[in-house]
Amino acid sequence: MESDVLAFENFLGKEGVLKDDITLNTTDWTGQFKGPGSVVLFPKNTEQVSAILAYCSKNKLAVVPQGGNTGLVGASIPVHDEVVLSLSKINNSFSFDDTMGILKCDAGFILEDLDNKLASLGYMVPFDLGAKGSCQIGGNIATCAGGIRLIRYGSLHAHLLGLTVVLPDEHGTVLHLGSDIRKDNTSLHTPHLFLGSEGQLGVITSVTMTAVPRPKSVQSAMLAVTSFEKCCEVLKLAKSSLSEVLSSFEFLDEATMKCLKTNLDLHSVLGTPSAFCVLVETSGSNEDHDMAKMGAFLDECLSKELILDGVLAGSSADATKMWQLRESAPLAVSRDGYVYKHDVSLPLKNYYELTNVMRERCGDLAKSVVTYGHVGDGNTHLNITSEKHSEALENLLYPFLYEWVVAHGGSISAEHGIGQLKLPYSELGKQPEERLLVKKLKNIFDPNGILNPYKMI
Amino acid sequence: MESDVLAFENFLGKEGVLKDDITLNTTDWTGQFKGPGSVVLFPKNTEQVSAILAYCSKNKLAVVPQGGNTGLVGASIPVHDEVVLSLSKINNSFSFDDTMGILKCDAGFILEDLDNKLASLGYMVPFDLGAKGSCQIGGNIATCAGGIRLIRYGSLHAHLLGLTVVLPDEHGTVLHLGSDIRKDNTSLHTPHLFLGSEGQLGVITSVTMTAVPRPKSVQSAMLAVTSFEKCCEVLKLAKSSLSEVLSSFEFLDEATMKCLKTNLDLHSVLGTPSAFCVLVETSGSNEDHDMAKMGAFLDECLSKELILDGVLAGSSADATKMWQLRESAPLAVSRDGYVYKHDVSLPLKNYYELTNVMRERCGDLAKSVVTYGHVGDGNTHLNITSEKHSEALENLLYPFLYEWVVAHGGSISAEHGIGQLKLPYSELGKQPEERLLVKKLKNIFDPNGILNPYKMI
C-alpha cells in the first residue's frame, strides 16, 4: 500500500493524495455509512483520472468514485479498503451556448454553482435537489438524480448529450461519448448508459447537457384535499389546465404536517386541517398569464369540490413558507426518532395504499408513519419512525415493504439508487436474464471488477 | 431454405409467412434501397418473435427487423438474403394512464393511430414526423426519431420508460427492461441503449413511454430574416420570450422558397422576399395567453430589427399554408432533379456556413443548393440537386461534406441514423475505442451477429 501511495503521489503530487483525516470522504453525510478506506485521491483533470485507473487496474485495486458525497444509499462510500477517487477538484472547464442552451463542464462542478453561472445567462439547470449546494453534476448523472421539477423538465435522460468518461482498464481509456450538439444519431447512445450507473462503469469527468430557459415568474399554491383519490383528480386537472407552466406537484400527508408542527414548530399555511396537502408550482415567462392560469385552476378545483381550501402565495415570502414545509419534511421526520426512510415509486392507484398497509402492519411499534413526495411522478417518500431502533419493527418492514412495492408494479428505488442500502433487495422483481445482461455490460466497461464493488451490480 | 420456411410456417401459420410479392418489404419507400430477400415474416406477438429469433440464431440466419419501413438510410431493408421480420401485426395491446400520462403499447402501432387514441384522452405523442401515417412506434424508438417538436418536448430519451425486447440468441430471450412507472433507479437504464440502435441489439415488441398534455392552442408565424446571424438572434429571443410555449423553430432559405415556387407553385406567405424564412410555432393551453406572447415576440423582433417582416397566422388555414411550405420542401426539392439529401447537425455558428461552402464548391455542377431544417436543434437538411446523377458532383460532395461536418463539431446524421446509406462514413470523427466499445455491446446482445448485418455496427 505504501508503494501505491507513492505511485499516486507521483501522478497527482503530494497535495492530491489524502491519507489522514479522511473520514469526511469515508462517511456519508447522514452518518449511516462509514467505510474503512485509507486514501483519498484528488485528481485535477481527466488525464490524472486515467493514470489512476490504469494503475489501479494493473494492480487490482478497488476504487470508489465520489462526487459531492450527498447520496442516500452509500454508493460513494468504501465498503472495505477501496481507494476513494474524489472528483471535487475537476471543476475548471465551463462553457455555455446561450442560443442552443447547451452546457459543457467538468464533472466536479457543484450543481448550485452551475445554476448560478447559468442564471446570469437567462438559463437554469433543469433539475433541483435539496443537496444542490454540495452535490456535483457528475454525481447527479451517475445517480440519475430526480428532484422536485422532474414533472416539468423530465429526467436527466431528457438533457444528457455527451460525456467524457474514464474506464477502469489497464490503459485508463478515456472515452468521449455522445457529442456536444443537440442531435446525433451516428452510434449507440452510450452516454445514457451512465445515467444511474452509480460509478459501476467508468468515472465521469465531463458532462454536456441542455439547460432550460430560466422562468421569469414562479407561482406556488397549497391545497387542502380530503382524499388521495381527489389528489389524483387535482393532478389530472393541473396537467390539463396548468399544462405547460406546471413545474411541481408535491404532496404531504396529515402525519407529515403533524411532524412539522410538533418537531419543528412549522404550521400549515392553510386554515383548514385536511388529510392531504398538495403543493403546486408553476414556472413561466409571463407573471400575468401564470397568475391567471393558477387562479382559474384553483377556481375549478373549488367548484368541482376537489379541494377543501386553497391558498395562492401572494408574495415570495408566502411561497417560501409553503416550500419550507415541503423541504423541512425530512428534517421534521428525523427529529421524530429513529427513521426508516424510503424512496419508492408506485402506480398512483397504489401510491397511498402502501402507507395505509404499512400503518396497519406496524401498529403501535411505529411512532409515526408519514408520507410526502413527488406524487406527480408516482414517487413516495414513506417514512416510518420509532423512539429508537427496533428490530421487531425492522422485521415487520423488510422485506415485506419492498416485496409489496414490486408486487404492485413499483420500483424499490425511484431516485436514490441501490448503492449499499438496497443491495439486499436489488434482485426483487428482476428477471434473471436482465441481471445477467447487466453483469455482462458491467464486465465490458470494468473487466477487472475494480470499480465500486460490493454495490449495485 | 425450404426447411426454414416450413419452420417459420410452423411458428406463425402460413398467413404469417410471405414468400411472393415481397418487394414492398424489400424496397424502401424512396426506392433508393432494394434488397434481394426471399421471405417476410409477420409475427403477431412477442412469443412468435422469440421463436423466430431462437430458430434463426441456431441456424445462423440473418434477420432484418422492419417497422413501417419509412426510414431514410436503408436500415430496415435487407442487403443480401436476410429474413425480413415485420412488426406490423404486433399492434393489439394498448393502455394509457391519463393521470400519469404513461402509454404502454405494442411496438407495431402506427404513430398517427397512437396519437389519435391519445387525442380523445387529452394527450398526444411527444413528437411529430412527416411519416406519422405509416411509421411505427417501435421503429421510432429504434431510430430515435426526431421531428419538428424536439425543441419543445425533447428527444425520445425524455420519454422512454420501458421496453420489451427479444434478443437474437438461441433462446430468443425476452427481456422486460426499465419499467412502467415514471421513476425507477434500480438498475442500469438499458432501455435507452435501444434508442437509435437501428435493430442491431434486439427486436422491440412493446414500448412504455410518457405522453404530453395535448395543446389547446397552436399558433404559427412566419418571419422574413435577412441574415443567418439574425435567425440565431430570433431563436434566442423566442427561447426567452415564447419560452414554455415554443414548440417549433423551423427554417427555409431563399433557395428552398424558390424550389417551392418553381416546382410546386407554392408561394411565400410573406410579401417581402428575404434570404431566410423562419417558421415559429407555439403550443399552449390558453389561446389568449399564447396570442399575446406571440404578438409581443413579433413586436420585439420588429423593434429590434431582427426581422424584415412577420405574419401571424390568423386562422388554421393560414397556419396550414405556412406549414405546407415547410412540409413540402422535400417534395419541391425532389422535383428539382436528382437530389443529394443530407441530415446533419452543426453548432449554429457553422450551420449555414456549410451551405455557403458547398454552394461555392459545387459551382455550376449543382442546379440548386437548398437548406431547410430544424434550426432550433442545429439540424440542417442541406439538399443539393442536379439535372441528373453526376459522378463529378458526387466526387465533389463526398467525403468532403461529411468530413467538413465532423471537423466543425457536427454530426453526419442528426436524426435519420446510419443504416446502409452512411455506413461508409460512420467511423468519421469516432475514437477507435468508442467503435470497439460499441462492437462489444453489440456482441453481448447479438453474439452470432445475425441481427441487421452490413449496417450501423
PDB file of C-alpha atoms in Angstrom, chain A residues 97-101 123 143-147 150 152 154-155 157-158 173-177 181-190 192-193 195-198 201 213 216 232 235-236 239-245 283-286 288-290 292-293 345-348 374-379 409-418 426 430-431 433-435 437-438 440-442 444-445 456-457, chain B residues 97-101 123 143-147 150 152 154-155 157-158 173-177 181-190 192-193 195-198 201 213 216 232 235-236 239-245 283-286 288-290 292-293 345-348 374-379 409-418 426 430-431 433-435 437-438 440-442 444-445 456-457:
ATOM      1  CA  ASP A  97     -24.014  28.225 -25.739  1.00  0.00           C
ATOM      2  CA  ASP A  98     -26.798  30.625 -24.828  1.00  0.00           C
ATOM      3  CA  THR A  99     -28.599  30.274 -28.177  1.00  0.00           C
ATOM      4  CA  MET A 100     -28.792  26.475 -28.212  1.00  0.00           C
ATOM      5  CA  GLY A 101     -28.847  26.208 -24.411  1.00  0.00           C
ATOM      6  CA  TYR A 123     -30.956  29.756 -18.180  1.00  0.00           C
ATOM      7  CA  THR A 143     -27.263   8.816  -9.795  1.00  0.00           C
ATOM      8  CA  CYS A 144     -29.793   9.928 -12.440  1.00  0.00           C
ATOM      9  CA  ALA A 145     -30.917  12.446  -9.836  1.00  0.00           C
ATOM     10  CA  GLY A 146     -34.613  13.301  -9.760  1.00  0.00           C
ATOM     11  CA  GLY A 147     -35.894  16.132  -7.581  1.00  0.00           C
ATOM     12  CA  LEU A 150     -38.991  16.303 -12.966  1.00  0.00           C
ATOM     13  CA  ARG A 152     -41.836  19.634 -15.911  1.00  0.00           C
ATOM     14  CA  GLY A 154     -38.153  15.341 -17.382  1.00  0.00           C
ATOM     15  CA  SER A 155     -35.394  13.135 -16.040  1.00  0.00           C
ATOM     16  CA  HIS A 157     -32.234  11.462 -19.880  1.00  0.00           C
ATOM     17  CA  ALA A 158     -34.078  14.404 -21.422  1.00  0.00           C
ATOM     18  CA  THR A 173      -9.123   4.530 -21.548  1.00  0.00           C
ATOM     19  CA  VAL A 174     -10.632   7.990 -21.988  1.00  0.00           C
ATOM     20  CA  LEU A 175     -13.881   7.902 -23.979  1.00  0.00           C
ATOM     21  CA  HIS A 176     -15.753  10.849 -25.445  1.00  0.00           C
ATOM     22  CA  LEU A 177     -19.279   9.529 -25.795  1.00  0.00           C
ATOM     23  CA  ILE A 181     -24.697  19.110 -30.187  1.00  0.00           C
ATOM     24  CA  ARG A 182     -28.421  18.627 -29.749  1.00  0.00           C
ATOM     25  CA  LYS A 183     -28.939  15.759 -32.198  1.00  0.00           C
ATOM     26  CA  ASP A 184     -26.546  12.984 -33.069  1.00  0.00           C
ATOM     27  CA  ASN A 185     -27.726   9.631 -34.405  1.00  0.00           C
ATOM     28  CA  THR A 186     -24.422   8.158 -35.513  1.00  0.00           C
ATOM     29  CA  SER A 187     -23.822   5.469 -32.918  1.00  0.00           C
ATOM     30  CA  LEU A 188     -25.345   3.697 -29.942  1.00  0.00           C
ATOM     31  CA  HIS A 189     -26.393   6.357 -27.429  1.00  0.00           C
ATOM     32  CA  THR A 190     -23.898   5.153 -24.830  1.00  0.00           C
ATOM     33  CA  HIS A 192     -27.344   7.269 -21.349  1.00  0.00           C
ATOM     34  CA  LEU A 193     -25.964   4.004 -20.005  1.00  0.00           C
ATOM     35  CA  LEU A 195     -27.267   7.697 -16.100  1.00  0.00           C
ATOM     36  CA  GLY A 196     -27.962   5.888 -12.851  1.00  0.00           C
ATOM     37  CA  SER A 197     -24.866   3.693 -13.268  1.00  0.00           C
ATOM     38  CA  GLU A 198     -23.678   4.575  -9.744  1.00  0.00           C
ATOM     39  CA  LEU A 201     -18.988   1.531 -15.444  1.00  0.00           C
ATOM     40  CA  PRO A 213     -34.734  28.998 -20.095  1.00  0.00           C
ATOM     41  CA  LYS A 216     -39.407  34.796 -15.079  1.00  0.00           C
ATOM     42  CA  CYS A 232     -55.107  12.381  -8.237  1.00  0.00           C
ATOM     43  CA  LEU A 235     -53.116  16.290 -10.552  1.00  0.00           C
ATOM     44  CA  LYS A 236     -55.054  15.421 -13.690  1.00  0.00           C
ATOM     45  CA  LYS A 239     -51.759  18.716 -16.122  1.00  0.00           C
ATOM     46  CA  SER A 240     -54.616  19.815 -18.309  1.00  0.00           C
ATOM     47  CA  SER A 241     -55.132  23.411 -17.171  1.00  0.00           C
ATOM     48  CA  LEU A 242     -51.694  24.467 -15.874  1.00  0.00           C
ATOM     49  CA  SER A 243     -50.184  22.288 -18.561  1.00  0.00           C
ATOM     50  CA  GLU A 244     -47.019  23.926 -19.920  1.00  0.00           C
ATOM     51  CA  VAL A 245     -46.342  26.012 -16.784  1.00  0.00           C
ATOM     52  CA  SER A 283     -42.863  28.347 -13.757  1.00  0.00           C
ATOM     53  CA  GLY A 284     -43.371  30.516 -16.781  1.00  0.00           C
ATOM     54  CA  SER A 285     -42.289  33.527 -18.738  1.00  0.00           C
ATOM     55  CA  ASN A 286     -45.220  35.859 -18.017  1.00  0.00           C
ATOM     56  CA  ASP A 288     -49.929  37.782 -15.539  1.00  0.00           C
ATOM     57  CA  HIS A 289     -50.535  34.687 -17.629  1.00  0.00           C
ATOM     58  CA  ASP A 290     -49.288  32.339 -14.940  1.00  0.00           C
ATOM     59  CA  ALA A 292     -54.432  33.832 -14.421  1.00  0.00           C
ATOM     60  CA  LYS A 293     -53.828  30.137 -15.097  1.00  0.00           C
ATOM     61  CA  SER A 345     -42.399   4.674  -6.763  1.00  0.00           C
ATOM     62  CA  LEU A 346     -45.767   3.134  -7.472  1.00  0.00           C
ATOM     63  CA  PRO A 347     -48.661   3.415  -9.877  1.00  0.00           C
ATOM     64  CA  LEU A 348     -50.896   6.132  -8.408  1.00  0.00           C
ATOM     65  CA  HIS A 374     -43.211  13.776  -5.712  1.00  0.00           C
ATOM     66  CA  VAL A 375     -46.729  12.460  -6.232  1.00  0.00           C
ATOM     67  CA  GLY A 376     -46.786  13.875  -9.760  1.00  0.00           C
ATOM     68  CA  ASP A 377     -44.041  11.364 -10.599  1.00  0.00           C
ATOM     69  CA  GLY A 378     -45.508   8.489  -8.553  1.00  0.00           C
ATOM     70  CA  ASN A 379     -42.563   8.825  -6.165  1.00  0.00           C
ATOM     71  CA  GLY A 409     -45.638  -2.756 -10.193  1.00  0.00           C
ATOM     72  CA  GLY A 410     -43.492  -0.230  -8.358  1.00  0.00           C
ATOM     73  CA  SER A 411     -39.784   0.434  -8.024  1.00  0.00           C
ATOM     74  CA  ILE A 412     -37.899  -0.083  -4.749  1.00  0.00           C
ATOM     75  CA  SER A 413     -35.716   2.887  -5.618  1.00  0.00           C
ATOM     76  CA  ALA A 414     -37.344   5.741  -7.504  1.00  0.00           C
ATOM     77  CA  GLU A 415     -34.485   8.224  -7.463  1.00  0.00           C
ATOM     78  CA  HIS A 416     -31.872   7.421  -4.803  1.00  0.00           C
ATOM     79  CA  GLY A 417     -30.454   4.287  -6.404  1.00  0.00           C
ATOM     80  CA  ILE A 418     -29.267   0.945  -4.998  1.00  0.00           C
ATOM     81  CA  SER A 426     -31.854  -5.311  -5.776  1.00  0.00           C
ATOM     82  CA  LYS A 430     -35.918  -8.521 -11.820  1.00  0.00           C
ATOM     83  CA  GLN A 431     -35.645 -11.242 -14.445  1.00  0.00           C
ATOM     84  CA  GLU A 433     -31.892 -12.603 -17.777  1.00  0.00           C
ATOM     85  CA  GLU A 434     -31.890  -8.866 -17.031  1.00  0.00           C
ATOM     86  CA  ARG A 435     -29.438  -9.382 -14.163  1.00  0.00           C
ATOM     87  CA  LEU A 437     -27.300  -8.716 -19.133  1.00  0.00           C
ATOM     88  CA  VAL A 438     -26.362  -6.020 -16.621  1.00  0.00           C
ATOM     89  CA  LYS A 440     -22.201  -8.587 -18.929  1.00  0.00           C
ATOM     90  CA  LEU A 441     -22.448  -4.852 -19.572  1.00  0.00           C
ATOM     91  CA  LYS A 442     -20.508  -4.109 -16.385  1.00  0.00           C
ATOM     92  CA  ILE A 444     -17.274  -4.755 -20.765  1.00  0.00           C
ATOM     93  CA  PHE A 445     -16.569  -1.480 -19.043  1.00  0.00           C
ATOM     94  CA  MET A 456     -25.400  -2.144  -7.309  1.00  0.00           C
ATOM     95  CA  ILE A 457     -24.087  -4.745  -9.778  1.00  0.00           C
TER      96      ILE A 457
ATOM     97  CA  ASP B  97     -52.812   6.109 -17.641  1.00  0.00           C
ATOM     98  CA  ASP B  98     -54.387   9.521 -18.150  1.00  0.00           C
ATOM     99  CA  THR B  99     -53.334  10.845 -14.746  1.00  0.00           C
ATOM    100  CA  MET B 100     -49.642   9.976 -15.034  1.00  0.00           C
ATOM    101  CA  GLY B 101     -49.611  10.285 -18.820  1.00  0.00           C
ATOM    102  CA  TYR B 123     -52.815  13.822 -24.575  1.00  0.00           C
ATOM    103  CA  THR B 143     -34.346   5.205 -34.941  1.00  0.00           C
ATOM    104  CA  CYS B 144     -34.519   7.709 -32.050  1.00  0.00           C
ATOM    105  CA  ALA B 145     -36.775   9.703 -34.342  1.00  0.00           C
ATOM    106  CA  GLY B 146     -36.575  13.489 -34.090  1.00  0.00           C
ATOM    107  CA  GLY B 147     -39.037  15.669 -35.963  1.00  0.00           C
ATOM    108  CA  LEU B 150     -37.981  18.224 -30.400  1.00  0.00           C
ATOM    109  CA  ARG B 152     -40.171  21.632 -27.007  1.00  0.00           C
ATOM    110  CA  GLY B 154     -37.014  16.787 -26.133  1.00  0.00           C
ATOM    111  CA  SER B 155     -35.768  13.652 -27.832  1.00  0.00           C
ATOM    112  CA  HIS B 157     -34.810   9.834 -24.372  1.00  0.00           C
ATOM    113  CA  ALA B 158     -37.018  12.279 -22.457  1.00  0.00           C
ATOM    114  CA  THR B 173     -34.629 -14.355 -24.783  1.00  0.00           C
ATOM    115  CA  VAL B 174     -37.479 -11.976 -23.953  1.00  0.00           C
ATOM    116  CA  LEU B 175     -36.344  -9.077 -21.765  1.00  0.00           C
ATOM    117  CA  HIS B 176     -38.534  -6.599 -19.938  1.00  0.00           C
ATOM    118  CA  LEU B 177     -36.249  -3.607 -19.476  1.00  0.00           C
ATOM    119  CA  ILE B 181     -43.603   3.857 -13.940  1.00  0.00           C
ATOM    120  CA  ARG B 182     -42.123   7.322 -14.172  1.00  0.00           C
ATOM    121  CA  LYS B 183     -39.079   6.805 -11.954  1.00  0.00           C
ATOM    122  CA  ASP B 184     -37.048   3.667 -11.478  1.00  0.00           C
ATOM    123  CA  ASN B 185     -33.422   3.762 -10.356  1.00  0.00           C
ATOM    124  CA  THR B 186     -32.865   0.080  -9.599  1.00  0.00           C
ATOM    125  CA  SER B 187     -30.632  -0.998 -12.446  1.00  0.00           C
ATOM    126  CA  LEU B 188     -28.686   0.226 -15.462  1.00  0.00           C
ATOM    127  CA  HIS B 189     -31.104   2.167 -17.662  1.00  0.00           C
ATOM    128  CA  THR B 190     -30.837  -0.342 -20.510  1.00  0.00           C
ATOM    129  CA  HIS B 192     -32.103   3.860 -23.565  1.00  0.00           C
ATOM    130  CA  LEU B 193     -29.446   1.750 -25.269  1.00  0.00           C
ATOM    131  CA  LEU B 195     -32.861   4.346 -28.758  1.00  0.00           C
ATOM    132  CA  GLY B 196     -31.153   4.790 -32.094  1.00  0.00           C
ATOM    133  CA  SER B 197     -29.887   1.186 -32.066  1.00  0.00           C
ATOM    134  CA  GLU B 198     -31.298   0.593 -35.582  1.00  0.00           C
ATOM    135  CA  LEU B 201     -29.351  -5.218 -30.472  1.00  0.00           C
ATOM    136  CA  PRO B 213     -50.893  17.069 -22.497  1.00  0.00           C
ATOM    137  CA  LYS B 216     -55.437  23.578 -26.709  1.00  0.00           C
ATOM    138  CA  CYS B 232     -29.952  32.952 -34.410  1.00  0.00           C
ATOM    139  CA  LEU B 235     -34.127  31.930 -31.911  1.00  0.00           C
ATOM    140  CA  LYS B 236     -32.557  33.272 -28.738  1.00  0.00           C
ATOM    141  CA  LYS B 239     -36.479  30.835 -26.259  1.00  0.00           C
ATOM    142  CA  SER B 240     -36.596  33.686 -23.807  1.00  0.00           C
ATOM    143  CA  SER B 241     -39.970  35.277 -24.591  1.00  0.00           C
ATOM    144  CA  LEU B 242     -42.028  32.388 -26.014  1.00  0.00           C
ATOM    145  CA  SER B 243     -40.194  30.115 -23.619  1.00  0.00           C
ATOM    146  CA  GLU B 244     -42.582  27.409 -22.330  1.00  0.00           C
ATOM    147  CA  VAL B 245     -44.946  27.616 -25.326  1.00  0.00           C
ATOM    148  CA  SER B 283     -48.362  25.194 -28.358  1.00  0.00           C
ATOM    149  CA  GLY B 284     -50.107  26.016 -25.141  1.00  0.00           C
ATOM    150  CA  SER B 285     -53.183  25.667 -23.004  1.00  0.00           C
ATOM    151  CA  ASN B 286     -54.622  29.163 -23.338  1.00  0.00           C
ATOM    152  CA  ASP B 288     -55.289  34.405 -25.336  1.00  0.00           C
ATOM    153  CA  HIS B 289     -52.026  33.958 -23.484  1.00  0.00           C
ATOM    154  CA  ASP B 290     -50.298  32.343 -26.450  1.00  0.00           C
ATOM    155  CA  ALA B 292     -50.311  37.709 -26.501  1.00  0.00           C
ATOM    156  CA  LYS B 293     -46.899  36.069 -26.177  1.00  0.00           C
ATOM    157  CA  SER B 345     -26.286  18.794 -37.324  1.00  0.00           C
ATOM    158  CA  LEU B 346     -23.815  21.528 -36.531  1.00  0.00           C
ATOM    159  CA  PRO B 347     -23.101  24.178 -33.940  1.00  0.00           C
ATOM    160  CA  LEU B 348     -25.155  27.191 -35.034  1.00  0.00           C
ATOM    161  CA  HIS B 374     -34.822  22.170 -37.567  1.00  0.00           C
ATOM    162  CA  VAL B 375     -32.543  25.123 -36.928  1.00  0.00           C
ATOM    163  CA  GLY B 376     -33.658  25.264 -33.296  1.00  0.00           C
ATOM    164  CA  ASP B 377     -31.971  21.887 -32.851  1.00  0.00           C
ATOM    165  CA  GLY B 378     -28.940  22.673 -35.015  1.00  0.00           C
ATOM    166  CA  ASN B 379     -30.228  20.146 -37.572  1.00  0.00           C
ATOM    167  CA  GLY B 409     -18.053  19.546 -34.332  1.00  0.00           C
ATOM    168  CA  GLY B 410     -21.187  18.343 -36.078  1.00  0.00           C
ATOM    169  CA  SER B 411     -22.889  15.015 -36.595  1.00  0.00           C
ATOM    170  CA  ILE B 412     -23.132  13.345 -40.014  1.00  0.00           C
ATOM    171  CA  SER B 413     -26.542  12.005 -39.044  1.00  0.00           C
ATOM    172  CA  ALA B 414     -28.689  14.185 -36.827  1.00  0.00           C
ATOM    173  CA  GLU B 415     -31.881  12.134 -36.846  1.00  0.00           C
ATOM    174  CA  HIS B 416     -32.014   9.643 -39.719  1.00  0.00           C
ATOM    175  CA  GLY B 417     -29.323   7.279 -38.493  1.00  0.00           C
ATOM    176  CA  ILE B 418     -26.548   5.350 -40.251  1.00  0.00           C
ATOM    177  CA  SER B 426     -19.770   6.017 -39.833  1.00  0.00           C
ATOM    178  CA  LYS B 430     -15.177   8.488 -33.838  1.00  0.00           C
ATOM    179  CA  GLN B 431     -12.483   7.243 -31.483  1.00  0.00           C
ATOM    180  CA  GLU B 433     -12.035   2.997 -28.537  1.00  0.00           C
ATOM    181  CA  GLU B 434     -15.653   4.096 -28.954  1.00  0.00           C
ATOM    182  CA  ARG B 435     -16.024   1.855 -32.002  1.00  0.00           C
ATOM    183  CA  LEU B 437     -16.957  -0.433 -27.146  1.00  0.00           C
ATOM    184  CA  VAL B 438     -19.963  -0.357 -29.468  1.00  0.00           C
ATOM    185  CA  LYS B 440     -18.539  -5.252 -27.673  1.00  0.00           C
ATOM    186  CA  LEU B 441     -22.007  -4.034 -26.695  1.00  0.00           C
ATOM    187  CA  LYS B 442     -23.461  -5.398 -29.919  1.00  0.00           C
ATOM    188  CA  ILE B 444     -23.489  -9.070 -25.824  1.00  0.00           C
ATOM    189  CA  PHE B 445     -26.930  -8.677 -27.317  1.00  0.00           C
ATOM    190  CA  MET B 456     -24.538   0.605 -38.452  1.00  0.00           C
ATOM    191  CA  ILE B 457     -22.272  -1.601 -36.325  1.00  0.00           C
TER     192      ILE B 457
END
